[in-house]
mmCIF file of C-alpha atoms in Angstrom:
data_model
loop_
_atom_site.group_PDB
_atom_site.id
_atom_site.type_symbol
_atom_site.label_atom_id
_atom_site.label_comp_id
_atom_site.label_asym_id
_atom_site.label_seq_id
_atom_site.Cartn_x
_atom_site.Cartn_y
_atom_site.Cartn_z
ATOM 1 C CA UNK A 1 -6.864 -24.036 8.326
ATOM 2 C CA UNK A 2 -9.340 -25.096 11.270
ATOM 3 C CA UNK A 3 -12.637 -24.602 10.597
ATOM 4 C CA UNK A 4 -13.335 -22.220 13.448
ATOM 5 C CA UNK A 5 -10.206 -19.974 11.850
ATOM 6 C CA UNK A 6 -11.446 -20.314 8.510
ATOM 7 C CA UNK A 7 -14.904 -19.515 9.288
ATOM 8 C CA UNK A 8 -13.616 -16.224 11.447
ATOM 9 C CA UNK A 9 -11.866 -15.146 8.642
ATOM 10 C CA UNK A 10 -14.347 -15.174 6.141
ATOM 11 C CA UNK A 11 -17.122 -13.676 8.175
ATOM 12 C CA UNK A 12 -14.427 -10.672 8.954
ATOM 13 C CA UNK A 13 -13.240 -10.134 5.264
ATOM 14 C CA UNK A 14 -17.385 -10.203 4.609
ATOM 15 C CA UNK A 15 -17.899 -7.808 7.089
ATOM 16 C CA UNK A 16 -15.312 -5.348 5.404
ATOM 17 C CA UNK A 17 -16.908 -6.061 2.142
ATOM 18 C CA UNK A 18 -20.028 -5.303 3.198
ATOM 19 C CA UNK A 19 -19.133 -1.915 4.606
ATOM 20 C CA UNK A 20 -17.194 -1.370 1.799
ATOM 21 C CA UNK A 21 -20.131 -1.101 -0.620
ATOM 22 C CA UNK A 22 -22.476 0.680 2.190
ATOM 23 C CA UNK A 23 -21.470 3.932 1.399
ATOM 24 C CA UNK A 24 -18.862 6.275 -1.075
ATOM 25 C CA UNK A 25 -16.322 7.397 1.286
ATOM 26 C CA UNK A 26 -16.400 3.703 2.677
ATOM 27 C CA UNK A 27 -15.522 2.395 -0.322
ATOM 28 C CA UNK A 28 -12.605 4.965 -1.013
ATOM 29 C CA UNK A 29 -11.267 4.462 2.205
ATOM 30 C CA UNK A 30 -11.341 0.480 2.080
ATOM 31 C CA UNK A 31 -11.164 -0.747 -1.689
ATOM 32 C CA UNK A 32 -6.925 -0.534 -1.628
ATOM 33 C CA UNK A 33 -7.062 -3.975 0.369
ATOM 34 C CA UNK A 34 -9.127 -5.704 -1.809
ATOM 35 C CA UNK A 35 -7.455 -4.271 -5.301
ATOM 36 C CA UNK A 36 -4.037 -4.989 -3.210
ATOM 37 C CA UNK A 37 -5.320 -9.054 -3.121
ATOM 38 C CA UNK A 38 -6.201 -9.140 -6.530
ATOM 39 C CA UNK A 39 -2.833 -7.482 -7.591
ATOM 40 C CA UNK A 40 -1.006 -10.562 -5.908
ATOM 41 C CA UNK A 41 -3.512 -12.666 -7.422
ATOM 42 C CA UNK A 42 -5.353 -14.361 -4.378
ATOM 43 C CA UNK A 43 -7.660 -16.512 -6.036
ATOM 44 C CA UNK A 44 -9.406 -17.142 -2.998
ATOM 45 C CA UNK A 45 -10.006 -13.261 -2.965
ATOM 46 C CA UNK A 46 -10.986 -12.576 -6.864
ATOM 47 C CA UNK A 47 -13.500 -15.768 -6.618
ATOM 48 C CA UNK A 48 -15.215 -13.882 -2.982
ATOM 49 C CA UNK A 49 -15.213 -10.072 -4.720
ATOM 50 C CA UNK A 50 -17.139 -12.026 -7.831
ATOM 51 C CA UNK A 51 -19.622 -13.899 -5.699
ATOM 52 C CA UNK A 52 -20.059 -11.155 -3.307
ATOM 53 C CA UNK A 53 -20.613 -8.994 -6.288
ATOM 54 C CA UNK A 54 -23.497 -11.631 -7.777
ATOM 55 C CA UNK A 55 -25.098 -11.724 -4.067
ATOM 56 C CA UNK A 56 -25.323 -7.755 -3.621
ATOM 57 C CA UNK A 57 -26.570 -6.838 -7.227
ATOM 58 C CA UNK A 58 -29.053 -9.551 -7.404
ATOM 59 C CA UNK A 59 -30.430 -8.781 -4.010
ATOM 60 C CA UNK A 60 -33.415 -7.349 -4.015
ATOM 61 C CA UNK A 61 -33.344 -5.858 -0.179
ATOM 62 C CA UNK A 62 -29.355 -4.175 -0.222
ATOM 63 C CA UNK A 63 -29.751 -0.299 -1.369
ATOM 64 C CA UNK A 64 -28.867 1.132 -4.664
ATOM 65 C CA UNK A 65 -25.516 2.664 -3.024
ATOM 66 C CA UNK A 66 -24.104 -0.857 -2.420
ATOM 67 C CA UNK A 67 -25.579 -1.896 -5.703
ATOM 68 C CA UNK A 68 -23.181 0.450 -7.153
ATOM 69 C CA UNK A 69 -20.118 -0.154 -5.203
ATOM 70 C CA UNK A 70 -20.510 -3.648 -5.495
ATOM 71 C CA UNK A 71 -20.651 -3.110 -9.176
ATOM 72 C CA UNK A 72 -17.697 -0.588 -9.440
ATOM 73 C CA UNK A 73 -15.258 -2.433 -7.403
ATOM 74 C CA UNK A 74 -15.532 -5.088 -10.106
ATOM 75 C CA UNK A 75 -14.881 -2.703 -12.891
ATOM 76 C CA UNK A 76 -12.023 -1.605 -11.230
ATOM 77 C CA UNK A 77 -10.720 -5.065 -10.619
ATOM 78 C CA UNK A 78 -11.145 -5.645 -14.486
ATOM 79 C CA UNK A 79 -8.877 -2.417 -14.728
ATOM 80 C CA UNK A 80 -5.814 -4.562 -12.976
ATOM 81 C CA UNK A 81 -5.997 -6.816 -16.185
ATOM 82 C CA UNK A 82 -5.495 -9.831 -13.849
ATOM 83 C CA UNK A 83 -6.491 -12.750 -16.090
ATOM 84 C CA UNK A 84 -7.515 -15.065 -13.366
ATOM 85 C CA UNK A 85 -10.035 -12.314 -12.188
ATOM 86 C CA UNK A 86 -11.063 -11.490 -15.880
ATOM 87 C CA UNK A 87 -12.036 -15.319 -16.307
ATOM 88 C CA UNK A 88 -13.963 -16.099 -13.640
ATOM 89 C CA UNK A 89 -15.978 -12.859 -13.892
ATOM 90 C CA UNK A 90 -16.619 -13.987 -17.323
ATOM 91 C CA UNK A 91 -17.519 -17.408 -15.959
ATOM 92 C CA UNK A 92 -19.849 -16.734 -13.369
ATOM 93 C CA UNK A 93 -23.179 -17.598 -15.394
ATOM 94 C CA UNK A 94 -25.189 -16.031 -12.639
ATOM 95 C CA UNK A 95 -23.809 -12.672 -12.081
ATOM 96 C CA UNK A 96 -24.210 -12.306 -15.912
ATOM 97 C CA UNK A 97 -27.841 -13.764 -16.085
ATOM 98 C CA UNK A 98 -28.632 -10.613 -13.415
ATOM 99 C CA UNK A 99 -26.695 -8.107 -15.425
ATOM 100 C CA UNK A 100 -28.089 -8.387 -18.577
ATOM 101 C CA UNK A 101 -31.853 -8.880 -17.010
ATOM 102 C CA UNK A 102 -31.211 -5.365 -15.596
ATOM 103 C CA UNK A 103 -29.437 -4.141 -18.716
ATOM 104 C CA UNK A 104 -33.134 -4.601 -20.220
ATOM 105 C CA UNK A 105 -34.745 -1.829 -18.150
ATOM 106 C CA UNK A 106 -36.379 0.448 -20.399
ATOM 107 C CA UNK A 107 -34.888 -0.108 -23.262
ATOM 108 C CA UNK A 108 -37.549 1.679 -25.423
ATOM 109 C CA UNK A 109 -36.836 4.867 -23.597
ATOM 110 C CA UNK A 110 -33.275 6.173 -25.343
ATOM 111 C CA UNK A 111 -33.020 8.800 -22.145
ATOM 112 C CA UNK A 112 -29.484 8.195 -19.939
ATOM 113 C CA UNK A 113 -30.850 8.691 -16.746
ATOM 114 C CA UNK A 114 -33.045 5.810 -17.289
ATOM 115 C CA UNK A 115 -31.753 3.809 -14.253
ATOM 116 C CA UNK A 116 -33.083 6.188 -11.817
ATOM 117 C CA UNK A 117 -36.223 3.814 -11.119
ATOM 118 C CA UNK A 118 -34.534 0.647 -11.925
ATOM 119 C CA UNK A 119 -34.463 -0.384 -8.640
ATOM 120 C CA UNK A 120 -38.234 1.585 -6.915
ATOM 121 C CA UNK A 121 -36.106 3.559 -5.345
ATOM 122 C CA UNK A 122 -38.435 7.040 -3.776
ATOM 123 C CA UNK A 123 -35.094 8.625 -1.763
ATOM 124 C CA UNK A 124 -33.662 10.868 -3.912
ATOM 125 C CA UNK A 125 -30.196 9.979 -2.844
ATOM 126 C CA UNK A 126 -30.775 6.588 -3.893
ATOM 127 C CA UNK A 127 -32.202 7.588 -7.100
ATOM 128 C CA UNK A 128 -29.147 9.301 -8.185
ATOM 129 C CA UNK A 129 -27.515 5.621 -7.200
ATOM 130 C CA UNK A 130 -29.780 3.470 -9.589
ATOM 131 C CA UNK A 131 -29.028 6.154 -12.245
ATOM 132 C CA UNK A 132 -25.227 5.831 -11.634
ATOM 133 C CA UNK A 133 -25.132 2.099 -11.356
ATOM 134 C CA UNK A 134 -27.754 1.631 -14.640
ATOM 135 C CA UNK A 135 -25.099 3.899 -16.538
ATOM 136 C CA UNK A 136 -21.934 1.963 -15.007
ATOM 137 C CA UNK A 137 -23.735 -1.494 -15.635
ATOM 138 C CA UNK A 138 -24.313 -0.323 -19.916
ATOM 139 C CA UNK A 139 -20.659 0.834 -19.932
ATOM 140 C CA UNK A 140 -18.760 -1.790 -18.312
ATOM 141 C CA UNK A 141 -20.858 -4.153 -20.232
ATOM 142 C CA UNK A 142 -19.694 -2.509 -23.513
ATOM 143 C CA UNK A 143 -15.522 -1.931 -22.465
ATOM 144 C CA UNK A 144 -15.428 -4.735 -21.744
ATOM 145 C CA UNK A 145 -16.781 -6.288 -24.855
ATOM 146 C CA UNK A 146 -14.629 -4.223 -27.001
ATOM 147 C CA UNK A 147 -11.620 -5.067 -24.907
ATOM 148 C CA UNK A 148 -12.538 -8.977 -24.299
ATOM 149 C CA UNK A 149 -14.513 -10.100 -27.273
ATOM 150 C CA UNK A 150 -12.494 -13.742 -27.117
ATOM 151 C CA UNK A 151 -11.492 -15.681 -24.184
ATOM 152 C CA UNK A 152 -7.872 -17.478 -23.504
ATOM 153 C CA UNK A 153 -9.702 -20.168 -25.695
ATOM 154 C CA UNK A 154 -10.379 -18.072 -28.791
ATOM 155 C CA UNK A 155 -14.321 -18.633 -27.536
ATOM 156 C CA UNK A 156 -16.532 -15.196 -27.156
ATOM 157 C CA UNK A 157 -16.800 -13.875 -24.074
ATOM 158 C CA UNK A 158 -20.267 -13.434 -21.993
ATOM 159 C CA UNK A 159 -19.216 -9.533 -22.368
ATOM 160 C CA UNK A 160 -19.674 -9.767 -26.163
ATOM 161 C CA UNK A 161 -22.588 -12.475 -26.050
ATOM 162 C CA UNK A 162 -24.862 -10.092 -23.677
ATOM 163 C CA UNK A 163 -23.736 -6.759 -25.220
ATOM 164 C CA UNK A 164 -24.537 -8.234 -29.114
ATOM 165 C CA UNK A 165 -27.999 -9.735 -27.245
ATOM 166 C CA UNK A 166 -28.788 -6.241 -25.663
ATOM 167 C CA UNK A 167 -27.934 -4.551 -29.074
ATOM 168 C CA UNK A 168 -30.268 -6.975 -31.094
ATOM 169 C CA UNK A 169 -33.128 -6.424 -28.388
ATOM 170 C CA UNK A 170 -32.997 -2.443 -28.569
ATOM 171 C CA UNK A 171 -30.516 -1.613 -25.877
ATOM 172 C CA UNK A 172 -29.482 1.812 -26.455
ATOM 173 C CA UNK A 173 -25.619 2.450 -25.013
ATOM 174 C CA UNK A 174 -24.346 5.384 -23.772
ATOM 175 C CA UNK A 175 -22.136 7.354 -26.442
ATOM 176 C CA UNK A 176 -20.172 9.506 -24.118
ATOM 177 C CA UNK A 177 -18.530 7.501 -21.501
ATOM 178 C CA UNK A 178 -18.910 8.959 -17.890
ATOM 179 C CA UNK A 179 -17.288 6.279 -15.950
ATOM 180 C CA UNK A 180 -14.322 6.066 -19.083
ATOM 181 C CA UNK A 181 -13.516 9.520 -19.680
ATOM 182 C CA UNK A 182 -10.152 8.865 -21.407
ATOM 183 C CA UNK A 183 -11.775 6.634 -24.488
ATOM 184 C CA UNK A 184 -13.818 9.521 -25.137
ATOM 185 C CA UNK A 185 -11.062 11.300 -26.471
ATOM 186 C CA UNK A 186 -9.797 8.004 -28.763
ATOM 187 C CA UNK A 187 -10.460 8.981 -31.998
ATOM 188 C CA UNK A 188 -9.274 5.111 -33.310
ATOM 189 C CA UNK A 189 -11.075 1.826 -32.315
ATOM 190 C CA UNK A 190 -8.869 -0.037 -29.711
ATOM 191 C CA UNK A 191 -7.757 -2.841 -30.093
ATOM 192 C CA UNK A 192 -8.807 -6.183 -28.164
ATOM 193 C CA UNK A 193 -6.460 -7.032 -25.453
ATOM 194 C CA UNK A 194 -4.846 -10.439 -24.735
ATOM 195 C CA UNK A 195 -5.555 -12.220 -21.729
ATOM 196 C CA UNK A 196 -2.552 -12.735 -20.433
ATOM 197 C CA UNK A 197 -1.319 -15.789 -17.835
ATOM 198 C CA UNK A 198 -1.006 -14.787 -14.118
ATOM 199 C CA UNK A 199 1.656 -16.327 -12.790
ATOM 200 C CA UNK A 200 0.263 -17.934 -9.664
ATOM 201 C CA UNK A 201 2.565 -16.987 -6.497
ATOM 202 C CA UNK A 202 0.210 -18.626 -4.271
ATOM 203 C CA UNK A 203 0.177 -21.859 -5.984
ATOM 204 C CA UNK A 204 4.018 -21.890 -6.382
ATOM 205 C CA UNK A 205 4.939 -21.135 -2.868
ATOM 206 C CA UNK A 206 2.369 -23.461 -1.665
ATOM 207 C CA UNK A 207 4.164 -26.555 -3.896
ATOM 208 C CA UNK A 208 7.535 -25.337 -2.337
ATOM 209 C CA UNK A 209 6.382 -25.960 0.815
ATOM 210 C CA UNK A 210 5.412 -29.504 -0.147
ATOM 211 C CA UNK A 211 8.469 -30.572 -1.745
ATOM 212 C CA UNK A 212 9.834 -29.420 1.880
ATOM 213 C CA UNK A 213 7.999 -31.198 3.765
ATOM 214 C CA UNK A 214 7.957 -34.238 1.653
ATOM 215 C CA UNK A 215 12.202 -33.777 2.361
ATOM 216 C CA UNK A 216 11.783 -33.703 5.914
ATOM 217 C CA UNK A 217 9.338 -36.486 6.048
ATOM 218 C CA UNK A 218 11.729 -38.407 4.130
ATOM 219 C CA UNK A 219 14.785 -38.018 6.468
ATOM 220 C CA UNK A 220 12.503 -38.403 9.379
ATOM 221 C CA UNK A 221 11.675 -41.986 8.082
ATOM 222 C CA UNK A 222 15.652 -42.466 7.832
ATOM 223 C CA UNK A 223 15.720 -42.524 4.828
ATOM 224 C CA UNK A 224 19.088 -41.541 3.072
ATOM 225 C CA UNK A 225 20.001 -42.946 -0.625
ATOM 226 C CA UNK A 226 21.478 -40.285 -2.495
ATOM 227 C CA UNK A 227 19.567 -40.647 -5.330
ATOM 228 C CA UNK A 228 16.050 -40.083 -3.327
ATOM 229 C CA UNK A 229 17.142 -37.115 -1.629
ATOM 230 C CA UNK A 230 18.494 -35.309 -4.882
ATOM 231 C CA UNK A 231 15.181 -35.866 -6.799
ATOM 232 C CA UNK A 232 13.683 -33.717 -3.887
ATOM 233 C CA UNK A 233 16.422 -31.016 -4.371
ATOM 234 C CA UNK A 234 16.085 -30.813 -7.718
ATOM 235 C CA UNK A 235 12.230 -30.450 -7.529
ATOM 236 C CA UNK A 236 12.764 -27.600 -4.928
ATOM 237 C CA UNK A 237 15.618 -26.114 -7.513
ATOM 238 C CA UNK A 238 12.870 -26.435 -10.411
ATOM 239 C CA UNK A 239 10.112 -24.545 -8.746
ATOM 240 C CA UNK A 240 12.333 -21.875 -7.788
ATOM 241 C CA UNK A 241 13.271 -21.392 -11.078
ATOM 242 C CA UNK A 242 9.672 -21.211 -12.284
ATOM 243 C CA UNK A 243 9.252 -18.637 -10.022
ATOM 244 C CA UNK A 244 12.779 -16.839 -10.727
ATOM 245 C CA UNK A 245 11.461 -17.351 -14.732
ATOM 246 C CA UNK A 246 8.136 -15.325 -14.036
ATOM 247 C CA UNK A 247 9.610 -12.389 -12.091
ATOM 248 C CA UNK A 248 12.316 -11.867 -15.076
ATOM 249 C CA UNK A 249 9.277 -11.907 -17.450
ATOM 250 C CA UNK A 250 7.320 -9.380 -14.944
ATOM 251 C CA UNK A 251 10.698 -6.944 -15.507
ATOM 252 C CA UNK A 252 10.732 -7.155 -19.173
ATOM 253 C CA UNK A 253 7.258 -6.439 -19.181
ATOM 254 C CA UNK A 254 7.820 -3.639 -16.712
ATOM 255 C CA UNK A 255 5.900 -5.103 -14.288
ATOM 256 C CA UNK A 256 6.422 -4.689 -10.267
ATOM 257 C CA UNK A 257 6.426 -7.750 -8.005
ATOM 258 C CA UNK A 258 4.589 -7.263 -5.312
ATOM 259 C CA UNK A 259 7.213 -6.684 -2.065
ATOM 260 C CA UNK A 260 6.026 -9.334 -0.168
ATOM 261 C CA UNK A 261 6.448 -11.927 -2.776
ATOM 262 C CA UNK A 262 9.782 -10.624 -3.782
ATOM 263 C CA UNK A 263 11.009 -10.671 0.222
ATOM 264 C CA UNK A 264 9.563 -14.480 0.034
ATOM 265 C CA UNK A 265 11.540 -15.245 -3.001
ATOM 266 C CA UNK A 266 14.814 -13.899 -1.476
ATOM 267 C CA UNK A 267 13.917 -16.610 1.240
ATOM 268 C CA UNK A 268 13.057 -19.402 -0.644
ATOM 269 C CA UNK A 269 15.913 -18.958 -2.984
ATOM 270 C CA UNK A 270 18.686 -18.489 -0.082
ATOM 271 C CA UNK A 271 16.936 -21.509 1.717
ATOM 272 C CA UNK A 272 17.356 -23.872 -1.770
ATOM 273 C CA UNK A 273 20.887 -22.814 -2.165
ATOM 274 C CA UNK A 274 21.251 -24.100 1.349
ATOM 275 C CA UNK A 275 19.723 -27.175 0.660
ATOM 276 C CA UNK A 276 21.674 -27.783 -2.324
ATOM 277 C CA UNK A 277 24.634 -27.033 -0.605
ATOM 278 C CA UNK A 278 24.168 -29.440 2.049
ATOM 279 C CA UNK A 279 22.862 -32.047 -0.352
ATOM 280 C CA UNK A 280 26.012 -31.789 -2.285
ATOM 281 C CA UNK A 281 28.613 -32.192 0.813
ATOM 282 C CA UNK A 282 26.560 -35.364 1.842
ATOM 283 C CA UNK A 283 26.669 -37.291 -1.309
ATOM 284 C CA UNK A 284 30.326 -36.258 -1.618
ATOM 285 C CA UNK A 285 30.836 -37.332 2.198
ATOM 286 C CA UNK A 286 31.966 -34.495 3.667
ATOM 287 C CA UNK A 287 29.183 -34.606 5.999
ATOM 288 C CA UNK A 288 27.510 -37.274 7.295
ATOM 289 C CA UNK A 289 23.822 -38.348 7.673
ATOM 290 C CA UNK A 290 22.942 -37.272 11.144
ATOM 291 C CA UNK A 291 24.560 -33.871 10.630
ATOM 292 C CA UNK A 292 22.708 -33.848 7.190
ATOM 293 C CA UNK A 293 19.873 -34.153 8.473
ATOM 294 C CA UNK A 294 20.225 -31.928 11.081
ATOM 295 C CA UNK A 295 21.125 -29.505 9.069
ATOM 296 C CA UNK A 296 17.928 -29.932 6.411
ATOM 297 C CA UNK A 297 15.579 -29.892 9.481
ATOM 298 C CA UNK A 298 16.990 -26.260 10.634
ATOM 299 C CA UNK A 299 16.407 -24.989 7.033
ATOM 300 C CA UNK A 300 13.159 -26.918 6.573
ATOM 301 C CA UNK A 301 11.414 -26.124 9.825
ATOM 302 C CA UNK A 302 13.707 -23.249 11.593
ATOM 303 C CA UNK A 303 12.559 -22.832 15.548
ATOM 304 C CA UNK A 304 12.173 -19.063 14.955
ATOM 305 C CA UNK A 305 13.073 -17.026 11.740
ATOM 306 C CA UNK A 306 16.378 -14.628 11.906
ATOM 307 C CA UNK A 307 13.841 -11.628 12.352
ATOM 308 C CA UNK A 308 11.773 -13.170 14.725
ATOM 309 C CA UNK A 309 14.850 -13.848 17.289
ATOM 310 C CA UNK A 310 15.474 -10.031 16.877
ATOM 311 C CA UNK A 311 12.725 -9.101 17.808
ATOM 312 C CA UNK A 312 11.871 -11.172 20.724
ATOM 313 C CA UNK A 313 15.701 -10.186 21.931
ATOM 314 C CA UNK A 314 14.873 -6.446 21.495
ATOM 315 C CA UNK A 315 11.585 -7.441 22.997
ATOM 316 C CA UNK A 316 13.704 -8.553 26.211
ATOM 317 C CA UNK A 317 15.920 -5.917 26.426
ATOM 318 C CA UNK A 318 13.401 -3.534 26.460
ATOM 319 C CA UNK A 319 11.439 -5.247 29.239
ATOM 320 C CA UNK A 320 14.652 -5.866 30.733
ATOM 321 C CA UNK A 321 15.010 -1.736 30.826
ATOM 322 C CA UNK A 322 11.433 -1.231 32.339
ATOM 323 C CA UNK A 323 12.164 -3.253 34.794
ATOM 324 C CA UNK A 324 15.321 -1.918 35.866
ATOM 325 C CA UNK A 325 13.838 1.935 35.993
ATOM 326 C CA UNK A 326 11.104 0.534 37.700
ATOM 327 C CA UNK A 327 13.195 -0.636 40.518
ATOM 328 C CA UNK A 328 14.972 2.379 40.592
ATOM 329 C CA UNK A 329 12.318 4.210 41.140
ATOM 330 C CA UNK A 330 10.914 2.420 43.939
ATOM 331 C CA UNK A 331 14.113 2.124 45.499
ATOM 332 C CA UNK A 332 14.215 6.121 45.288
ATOM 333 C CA UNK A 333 10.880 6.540 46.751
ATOM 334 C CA UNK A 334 11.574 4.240 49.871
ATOM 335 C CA UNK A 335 14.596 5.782 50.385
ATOM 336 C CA UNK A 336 12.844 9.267 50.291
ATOM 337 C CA UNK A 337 9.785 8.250 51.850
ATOM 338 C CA UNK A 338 9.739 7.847 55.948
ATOM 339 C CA UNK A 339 6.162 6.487 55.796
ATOM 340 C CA UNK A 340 5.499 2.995 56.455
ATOM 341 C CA UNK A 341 2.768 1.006 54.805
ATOM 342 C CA UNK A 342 0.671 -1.690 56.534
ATOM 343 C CA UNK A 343 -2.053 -3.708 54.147
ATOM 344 C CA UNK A 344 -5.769 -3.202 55.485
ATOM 345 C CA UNK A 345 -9.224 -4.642 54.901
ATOM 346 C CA UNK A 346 -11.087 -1.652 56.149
ATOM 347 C CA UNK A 347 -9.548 0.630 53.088
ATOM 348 C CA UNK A 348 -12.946 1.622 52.101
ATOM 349 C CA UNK A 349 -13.242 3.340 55.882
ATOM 350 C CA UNK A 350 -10.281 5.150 55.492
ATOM 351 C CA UNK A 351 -10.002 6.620 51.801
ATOM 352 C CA UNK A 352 -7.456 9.286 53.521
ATOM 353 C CA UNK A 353 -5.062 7.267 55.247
ATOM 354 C CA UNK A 354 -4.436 4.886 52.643
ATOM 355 C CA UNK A 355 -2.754 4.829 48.897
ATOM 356 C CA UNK A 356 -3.800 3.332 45.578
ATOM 357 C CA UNK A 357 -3.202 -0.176 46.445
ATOM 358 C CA UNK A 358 -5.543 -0.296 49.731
ATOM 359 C CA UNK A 359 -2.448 -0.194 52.264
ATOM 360 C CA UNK A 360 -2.846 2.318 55.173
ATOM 361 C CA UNK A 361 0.069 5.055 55.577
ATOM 362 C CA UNK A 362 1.228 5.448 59.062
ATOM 363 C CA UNK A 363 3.646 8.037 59.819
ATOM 364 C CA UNK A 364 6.553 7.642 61.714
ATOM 365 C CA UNK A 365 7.473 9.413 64.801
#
């Protein structure tokens, strides 16, 4: 991506974060797009929600309200039990640094509603926000301990390191959850959960595309030996089986796909067989090299996708219509009309004797 493109982008996805956390009904109304990333595992995403996250909290100048938001949109991110997001929250040194300097507040007072002056707030409205998001900072801290004590390397988590430090210190927790009503009604201690690998769709489709271009490169450089060309098919035939490998593994698990990654798969796949196909009629010379190639360069880098020629052709037969009705109805209204239309510079002089486009009407006799 360009710079300029790149830089666009990530000043307008920082914009929508930022009035996501400005207020609550922002945040309900905009948080689906961001969980929706997360769910098809942008990493680009889940590593921008975790410093964006860091950057808000620690702030001392952004309000209590997006100190909250900030802080809830990562719980709920935690709550798609995306691995990828689960480790680099647990990475991010910083963000936990803040949290557990803030988890300190007080601690000698056992009171709940503590947090209200965490943050000087005087507005009472943001009160209530430092109370919420001191209560929501103790009990995410504490989840997520008991669901995350060990990483994907058998190593304990920062959860569990800064909830056992805030314990030993004299940090009381809340015993009633209020922002994870259903485990107070658990009457047995859950068990951890496993973080589990995310496939990477991203990352797969991304070396697909490389494999094709490194094809098309290859026959654009003339080169031809059989044995080349079918190492590149069969790496384009192994990554689409990595990918056809995960989604069977998402429907045992009774996992959904996400769409858009399933329509892309339906692509890739129907494009390999292609490949494949043609690969195996040119090494068994039933085709030859210029009409190989040919034929890899359509699939590789098509002029305009099936759905994109339908829509450009409904595109033109629409404007095709307009037109036509258009004409129709000007030929009705000359053929109604008697008046006679003469263009004029002194239109301005004459706002009765002239139509829309500045042309004065004169009537014929």
């Amino acid at each position: 991506i360009k710079n300029g493109r790149f830089e666009s982008t990530v000043l307008a996805i920082s914009s929508k974060y930022q009035q996501l956390v400005r207020s609550g009904k922002d945040y309900v109304g905009g948080k689906d797009q961001f969980m929706k990333e997360i769910k098809k595992n942008n990493r680009n995403m889940i590593a921008f929600i975790i410093e964006e996250g860091d950057n808000v909290i620690s702030n001392p100048e952004t309000t209590p309200t997006s100190k909250f938001h900030a802080l809830l949109l990562l719980k709920e991110s935690v709550e798609t039990q995306n691995t990828d997001f689960i480790l680099q929250l647990n990475g991010h040194r910083q963000l936990w640094h803040t949290l557990e300097a803030l988890g300190q507040h007080k601690k000698e007072v056992k009171s709940d509603d503590r947090g209200k002056d965490l943050f000087g707030a005087t507005d009472t409205a943001q009160k209530k926000y430092s109370e919420l998001f001191f209560r929501l900072l103790l009990e995410c801290i504490q989840v997520w301990a008991e669901d995350y004590p060990l990483d994907n390397n058998n190593k304990n988590t920062r959860f569990a390191v800064v909830m056992n430090r805030l314990k030993q210190s004299g940090v009381k927790f809340p015993e009633k959850k209020y922002f994870f009503p259903a485990l107070n009604t658990q009457k047995q201690k859950r068990e951890p959960k496993k973080l589990k690998k995310t496939f990477d769709w991203e990352g797969a489709y991304a070396m697909l595309e490389e494999n094709y271009e490194l094809l098309s490169q290859s026959l654009e450089a003339g080169i031809l030996e059989v044995d080349i060309l079918q190492a590149f098919t069969q790496e384009i035939q192994q990554k689409i089986e990595a990918i056809t490998s995960a989604m069977n593994k998402m429907f045992a698990e009774g996992e959904e796909v996400p769409e858009e990654y399933w329509n892309r798969y339906t692509e890739e796949a129907n494009r390999s067989e292609s490949i494949l196909k043609a690969f195996n009629d040119f090494s068994a010379k039933k085709i030859n090299d210029v009409m190989f190639s040919q034929m890899i360069q359509a699939l590789i880098k098509p002029k305009q996708t099936p759905g994109e020629g339908m829509q450009q052709q409904d595109a033109a037969q629409e404007g095709a219509g307009r037109q036509e009705e258009e004409e129709k109805k000007d030929n009705e209204y000359q053929q109604e009309s008697n008046d006679c239309l003469l263009y004029t510079s002194d239109a301005a002089d004459d706002l009765l004797c002239v139509d829309l486009g500045g042309r004065r009407i004169i009537k014929k006799k």
